[in-house]
Amino acid sequence: MARKGTSTNRLFYENQYQREFTGRVLELREARPGIVGVVLDRTCFYPTSGGQPCDRGWLSDAEVLEVTDDDGFVVHWVRGKPKGTEVVGKIDWARRFDHMQQHSGQHILSQAFLQVLCAETVSFHLGETIVTIDLNLPNIVREQLEAVEDLANQIVFDDRMIAARFVSADELAGLTLRKAPSVADDVRIVQVEGFDVSPCGGTHCQRTGEVGLIGLCGAERRGNETRVAFHCGRRALCDYRWRVNALSEMGRSLSVHEREVDGAVDRLSEELASSARELRRLRDEALTYKVHALMAAARQGPNGRIVLHVSDGDDASELRGMASSLVKSPGLVALLATAGASANLVFARSSDLDVNMAALLTAVCERYGGRGGGQPGFAQGGGFPGSQAVCALDTAYAMLTEQGRDSHA
């Protein structure tokens, strides 16, 4: 508990709805040019702790950027430097109330997960756009999440009292807590009437009805735990509005009612998969035709037939498939290239030929300022302008035929 005289008196423990206050400056700390840490004797500003971000707002005319806890004293990090020994503080109420909704909702959800699934909350994070809790359960299915969500929202609809207070050691010993306190002294308890009792130093609503709708956004397995994301209150409203608008727009795009979107998407997925299969079949047919045409136009070299081909574009994967199909035939060398913005080369040979494609491709690439490599039977490279692809294949053909003449000399 904050004690007057030895630390900053934390007014939010007395009234979490207080938005303005006056405080006496105890200390100024220089952080970096233009940023000053202001320590006050009293404050409404909640410092970052326990998974809850700090409040923001103003100290007189100075904007509060961050609020931290330093051994009991609250430090307000402001842009500028407040004048005088006394300041008027004003918190950003929209931010504070949002944090109250999210944090209170987390307590309700954590107890709901415990009651429905016997899952304990091991960590909590209140972010700028999403809130998460990590549960000690590796697998949670949608029906279980819906059951938890139903119970949590029923507690909201009941509009139960939420009370926060510091308790003595004797009173603490008589309470059944959802989790053990993280401090030994000055333990503060937050109690949701007839539902949850948990140690917590954060700011909370006074009644569960203020929390508003609690909506689960998703669950992700993380090792032996599950991370659940959720929204409460205004965040849940904004998320609901976004989802409705997105669904309506999808319905208009698909010319169906919103409730028929999932079926329309399933049909589109099936049609897309069917089209993809047909496209692969047509590509395979086109590749077969192209391979036969290239083999028919192959040149006779000293050690076998040689196919030279330059394709437009930059599809190196198509080039590799073409080369693999060509060299299934015996006695054939394939020298292929693309002539897009950057040249791609693929050199391959049949298994019955003794020609080092990697060495040939490396030599050609070095001559044109590119790079390449691979195995004796299959190599690829490039990295030089595509406009030089034809010349590169002519060079490769000349080298290959010269090697063949030398081997027969």
Short mmCIF file of N, CA and C in Angstrom, two decimals, residues 172 227 263:
data_model
loop_
_atom_site.label_atom_id
_atom_site.label_comp_id
_atom_site.label_asym_id
_atom_site.label_seq_id
_atom_site.Cartn_x
_atom_site.Cartn_y
_atom_site.Cartn_z
N LEU A 172 -6.64 -12.15 4.95
CA LEU A 172 -6.16 -12.85 3.76
C LEU A 172 -6.19 -14.35 3.95
N ARG A 227 -2.85 -19.38 -25.60
CA ARG A 227 -3.01 -17.93 -25.47
C ARG A 227 -4.36 -17.55 -26.06
N GLY A 263 -20.87 -20.31 -46.79
CA GLY A 263 -21.13 -21.28 -47.85
C GLY A 263 -20.59 -20.82 -49.19
#
